[in-house]
Amino acid sequence: MQGASIAIDDLACRRGDRLLFRGLSLRLRAGEALRVVGRNGIGKSSLLRIVAGLAPPFAGKVNAEGAIGLVDERPALDPARTLSEALAFWRQIDGAGERNGDLGRLGLEALLDVPVRYLSTGQKKRAALARLLGQEAGIWLLDEPLNGLDTHAAALAEALTAEHCAAGGIALIASHQPFALPGMATLALSDYTT
């Protein structure tokens, strides 16, 4: 994770005929975290998708050094497979080893034989976090990471993110909900709207 960084220069995002934001520049280095806030539809998720390389910027550029892991509302787990099979699929793709300790910590061990389609929203979110941990990505992009989580699971997600940053990782978090992370900066995306 050492050496992870994000550099955003004069970034603009357009969806259809609407310019969501423009003139956004920022730097994130190893160990840093940033929470992006703003009203619905302002471009928080779009910003994360641009940083992930899943959507093109309208203007400006993004340079991310290090592997990127994204957790959003789509957990990317095959609903027809059991949780164990779905996570094993991603371990093969990511080249990651088995991390059973993470499964226990996330309260997923008893759910490994359950098809993903039967998991609750919170269980799917915890499964997505297990996959993220297995990726060992230096950059975490978390889009509304606390949605669907109970109080205990939300605190665990915050603790995992703090551990990630303490180990030299970066966290870029788009969230309406408060997110407890020591030293985290906040960016109001409304400051970059037209």
Tab-separated table of C-alpha atoms in Angstrom:
chain	number	residue	atom	x	y	z
A	1	MET	CA	0.000	0.000	0.000
A	2	GLN	CA	2.952	2.309	0.477
A	3	GLY	CA	3.176	4.806	-2.343
A	4	ALA	CA	-0.572	4.995	-2.958
A	5	SER	CA	-1.703	8.419	-4.133
A	6	ILE	CA	-4.490	10.225	-5.948
A	7	ALA	CA	-3.936	13.445	-7.907
A	8	ILE	CA	-6.965	15.202	-9.390
A	9	ASP	CA	-6.417	18.278	-11.557
A	10	ASP	CA	-9.155	20.677	-12.710
A	11	LEU	CA	-11.698	17.863	-12.931
A	12	ALA	CA	-15.154	18.390	-14.409
A	13	CYS	CA	-18.011	15.906	-14.615
A	14	ARG	CA	-20.904	16.054	-17.037
A	15	ARG	CA	-23.913	13.747	-17.183
A	16	GLY	CA	-26.026	14.247	-20.262
A	17	ASP	CA	-26.375	17.995	-20.806
A	18	ARG	CA	-25.776	18.801	-17.138
A	19	LEU	CA	-22.396	19.864	-15.743
A	20	LEU	CA	-22.310	18.392	-12.226
A	21	PHE	CA	-19.064	19.938	-10.991
A	22	ARG	CA	-15.944	21.600	-12.366
A	23	GLY	CA	-12.546	22.902	-11.301
A	24	LEU	CA	-11.952	20.167	-8.709
A	25	SER	CA	-8.302	19.643	-7.802
A	26	LEU	CA	-7.012	17.658	-4.850
A	27	ARG	CA	-4.224	15.383	-3.653
A	28	LEU	CA	-4.445	12.363	-1.381
A	29	ARG	CA	-1.332	10.592	-0.148
A	30	ALA	CA	-0.692	7.384	1.760
A	31	GLY	CA	-2.581	7.327	5.056
A	32	GLU	CA	-5.047	10.066	4.137
A	33	ALA	CA	-8.833	9.966	3.950
A	34	LEU	CA	-11.353	12.357	2.417
A	35	ARG	CA	-15.123	12.384	2.809
A	36	VAL	CA	-17.039	13.926	-0.100
A	37	VAL	CA	-20.402	15.417	0.858
A	38	GLY	CA	-23.241	17.054	-1.019
A	39	ARG	CA	-26.874	16.741	-1.958
A	40	ASN	CA	-28.264	13.872	-4.009
A	41	GLY	CA	-27.284	14.052	-7.668
A	42	ILE	CA	-24.383	16.468	-7.175
A	43	GLY	CA	-21.826	13.974	-8.494
A	44	LYS	CA	-20.337	12.175	-5.470
A	45	SER	CA	-20.747	8.708	-6.984
A	46	SER	CA	-19.666	10.013	-10.377
A	47	LEU	CA	-16.462	11.346	-8.823
A	48	LEU	CA	-15.657	7.915	-7.380
A	49	ARG	CA	-16.423	6.230	-10.702
A	50	ILE	CA	-14.100	8.655	-12.507
A	51	VAL	CA	-11.295	7.988	-10.004
A	52	ALA	CA	-11.888	4.239	-10.441
A	53	GLY	CA	-11.556	4.602	-14.218
A	54	LEU	CA	-15.138	3.457	-14.793
A	55	ALA	CA	-16.342	6.778	-16.220
A	56	PRO	CA	-14.496	9.404	-18.258
A	57	PRO	CA	-14.069	12.941	-16.937
A	58	PHE	CA	-15.620	15.767	-18.949
A	59	ALA	CA	-12.422	17.756	-18.394
A	60	GLY	CA	-9.294	17.522	-16.283
A	61	LYS	CA	-7.400	14.442	-15.276
A	62	VAL	CA	-7.004	11.879	-12.533
A	63	ASN	CA	-3.814	10.039	-11.716
A	64	ALA	CA	-4.112	7.226	-9.188
A	65	GLU	CA	-1.040	5.278	-8.083
A	66	GLY	CA	-1.824	1.912	-6.545
A	67	ALA	CA	-4.532	-0.692	-6.890
A	68	ILE	CA	-8.106	0.577	-6.515
A	69	GLY	CA	-10.985	-1.154	-4.737
A	70	LEU	CA	-14.553	0.162	-5.027
A	71	VAL	CA	-17.514	-0.596	-2.782
A	72	ASP	CA	-20.806	0.891	-3.925
A	73	GLU	CA	-24.470	-0.105	-3.996
A	74	ARG	CA	-23.720	-2.923	-6.451
A	75	PRO	CA	-21.718	-5.546	-4.545
A	76	ALA	CA	-20.544	-7.375	-7.715
A	77	LEU	CA	-21.321	-10.749	-6.176
A	78	ASP	CA	-23.106	-13.300	-8.359
A	79	PRO	CA	-26.594	-13.682	-6.824
A	80	ALA	CA	-26.890	-17.309	-8.013
A	81	ARG	CA	-23.716	-18.434	-6.208
A	82	THR	CA	-23.278	-19.092	-2.537
A	83	LEU	CA	-21.361	-16.427	-0.672
A	84	SER	CA	-18.373	-18.768	-0.455
A	85	GLU	CA	-18.393	-19.349	-4.227
A	86	ALA	CA	-18.867	-15.652	-5.008
A	87	LEU	CA	-15.931	-14.628	-2.807
A	88	ALA	CA	-13.774	-17.473	-4.190
A	89	PHE	CA	-14.439	-16.195	-7.716
A	90	TRP	CA	-13.074	-12.770	-6.793
A	91	ARG	CA	-10.102	-14.271	-4.940
A	92	GLN	CA	-9.102	-15.925	-8.212
A	93	ILE	CA	-9.534	-12.698	-10.181
A	94	ASP	CA	-7.760	-10.562	-7.577
A	95	GLY	CA	-5.011	-13.120	-6.944
A	96	ALA	CA	-5.732	-12.861	-3.231
A	97	GLY	CA	-5.310	-15.510	-0.589
A	98	GLU	CA	-7.951	-16.840	1.780
A	99	ARG	CA	-8.656	-14.391	4.614
A	100	ASN	CA	-10.990	-16.326	6.897
A	101	GLY	CA	-10.228	-14.001	9.809
A	102	ASP	CA	-11.936	-11.213	7.881
A	103	LEU	CA	-15.009	-13.386	7.354
A	104	GLY	CA	-15.300	-14.020	11.070
A	105	ARG	CA	-14.740	-10.393	11.944
A	106	LEU	CA	-17.420	-9.351	9.453
A	107	GLY	CA	-19.882	-11.948	10.786
A	108	LEU	CA	-20.023	-13.859	7.505
A	109	GLU	CA	-18.767	-17.347	8.437
A	110	ALA	CA	-22.247	-18.697	9.138
A	111	LEU	CA	-23.479	-17.362	5.766
A	112	LEU	CA	-20.943	-18.973	3.421
A	113	ASP	CA	-23.410	-21.592	2.115
A	114	VAL	CA	-26.228	-19.066	1.549
A	115	PRO	CA	-26.864	-17.886	-2.041
A	116	VAL	CA	-26.005	-14.207	-2.368
A	117	ARG	CA	-29.544	-13.381	-3.532
A	118	TYR	CA	-30.863	-14.340	-0.066
A	119	LEU	CA	-28.502	-12.068	1.866
A	120	SER	CA	-29.863	-8.894	3.415
A	121	THR	CA	-28.647	-5.489	2.296
A	122	GLY	CA	-26.314	-5.257	5.285
A	123	GLN	CA	-24.980	-8.774	4.739
A	124	LYS	CA	-24.229	-7.967	1.089
A	125	LYS	CA	-22.447	-4.783	2.157
A	126	ARG	CA	-20.323	-6.765	4.653
A	127	ALA	CA	-19.579	-9.304	1.896
A	128	ALA	CA	-18.449	-6.454	-0.364
A	129	LEU	CA	-16.133	-5.302	2.432
A	130	ALA	CA	-14.727	-8.843	2.696
A	131	ARG	CA	-13.995	-8.784	-1.017
A	132	LEU	CA	-12.370	-5.330	-0.664
A	133	LEU	CA	-10.118	-6.585	2.131
A	134	GLY	CA	-9.123	-9.555	-0.035
A	135	GLN	CA	-8.114	-7.232	-2.880
A	136	GLU	CA	-5.423	-5.627	-0.747
A	137	ALA	CA	-5.908	-2.426	-2.760
A	138	GLY	CA	-4.071	0.670	-1.595
A	139	ILE	CA	-6.939	2.972	-2.600
A	140	TRP	CA	-10.426	2.409	-1.227
A	141	LEU	CA	-13.342	4.171	-2.922
A	142	LEU	CA	-16.375	3.840	-0.643
A	143	ASP	CA	-19.748	5.028	-1.934
A	144	GLU	CA	-22.279	5.303	0.904
A	145	PRO	CA	-20.430	2.576	2.836
A	146	LEU	CA	-22.724	2.653	5.879
A	147	ASN	CA	-26.040	2.237	4.009
A	148	GLY	CA	-27.845	-0.873	5.209
A	149	LEU	CA	-25.465	-1.529	8.109
A	150	ASP	CA	-26.554	-1.810	11.716
A	151	THR	CA	-24.704	0.147	14.421
A	152	HIS	CA	-22.151	-2.611	15.100
A	153	ALA	CA	-21.402	-3.224	11.410
A	154	ALA	CA	-21.115	0.537	10.742
A	155	ALA	CA	-18.566	0.879	13.552
A	156	LEU	CA	-16.675	-2.097	12.119
A	157	ALA	CA	-16.611	-0.508	8.630
A	158	GLU	CA	-15.208	2.673	10.183
A	159	ALA	CA	-12.598	0.678	12.130
A	160	LEU	CA	-11.533	-1.267	9.023
A	161	THR	CA	-11.135	1.991	7.106
A	162	ALA	CA	-9.069	3.498	9.932
A	163	GLU	CA	-6.827	0.393	9.930
A	164	HIS	CA	-6.459	0.653	6.151
A	165	CYS	CA	-5.326	4.277	6.363
A	166	ALA	CA	-3.025	3.560	9.332
A	167	ALA	CA	-1.322	0.919	7.161
A	168	GLY	CA	-0.665	3.513	4.439
A	169	GLY	CA	-3.842	3.159	2.404
A	170	ILE	CA	-6.076	5.920	1.081
A	171	ALA	CA	-9.842	6.191	1.560
A	172	LEU	CA	-12.083	8.389	-0.598
A	173	ILE	CA	-15.569	8.214	0.877
A	174	ALA	CA	-18.826	9.588	-0.546
A	175	SER	CA	-21.381	9.588	2.238
A	176	HIS	CA	-24.453	11.424	3.482
A	177	GLN	CA	-24.007	9.787	6.860
A	178	PRO	CA	-21.364	10.830	9.370
A	179	PHE	CA	-18.294	8.609	9.107
A	180	ALA	CA	-16.027	8.431	12.165
A	181	LEU	CA	-12.419	8.416	11.008
A	182	PRO	CA	-9.711	10.319	12.877
A	183	GLY	CA	-7.989	12.985	10.795
A	184	MET	CA	-10.351	12.660	7.829
A	185	ALA	CA	-10.839	15.826	5.758
A	186	THR	CA	-14.168	16.796	4.190
A	187	LEU	CA	-14.820	18.179	0.718
A	188	ALA	CA	-18.162	19.837	-0.074
A	189	LEU	CA	-18.799	19.097	-3.738
A	190	SER	CA	-21.224	22.051	-3.848
A	191	ASP	CA	-18.133	24.310	-3.798
A	192	TYR	CA	-17.409	23.064	-7.352
A	193	THR	CA	-20.852	23.334	-8.929
A	194	THR	CA	-21.808	25.941	-11.459
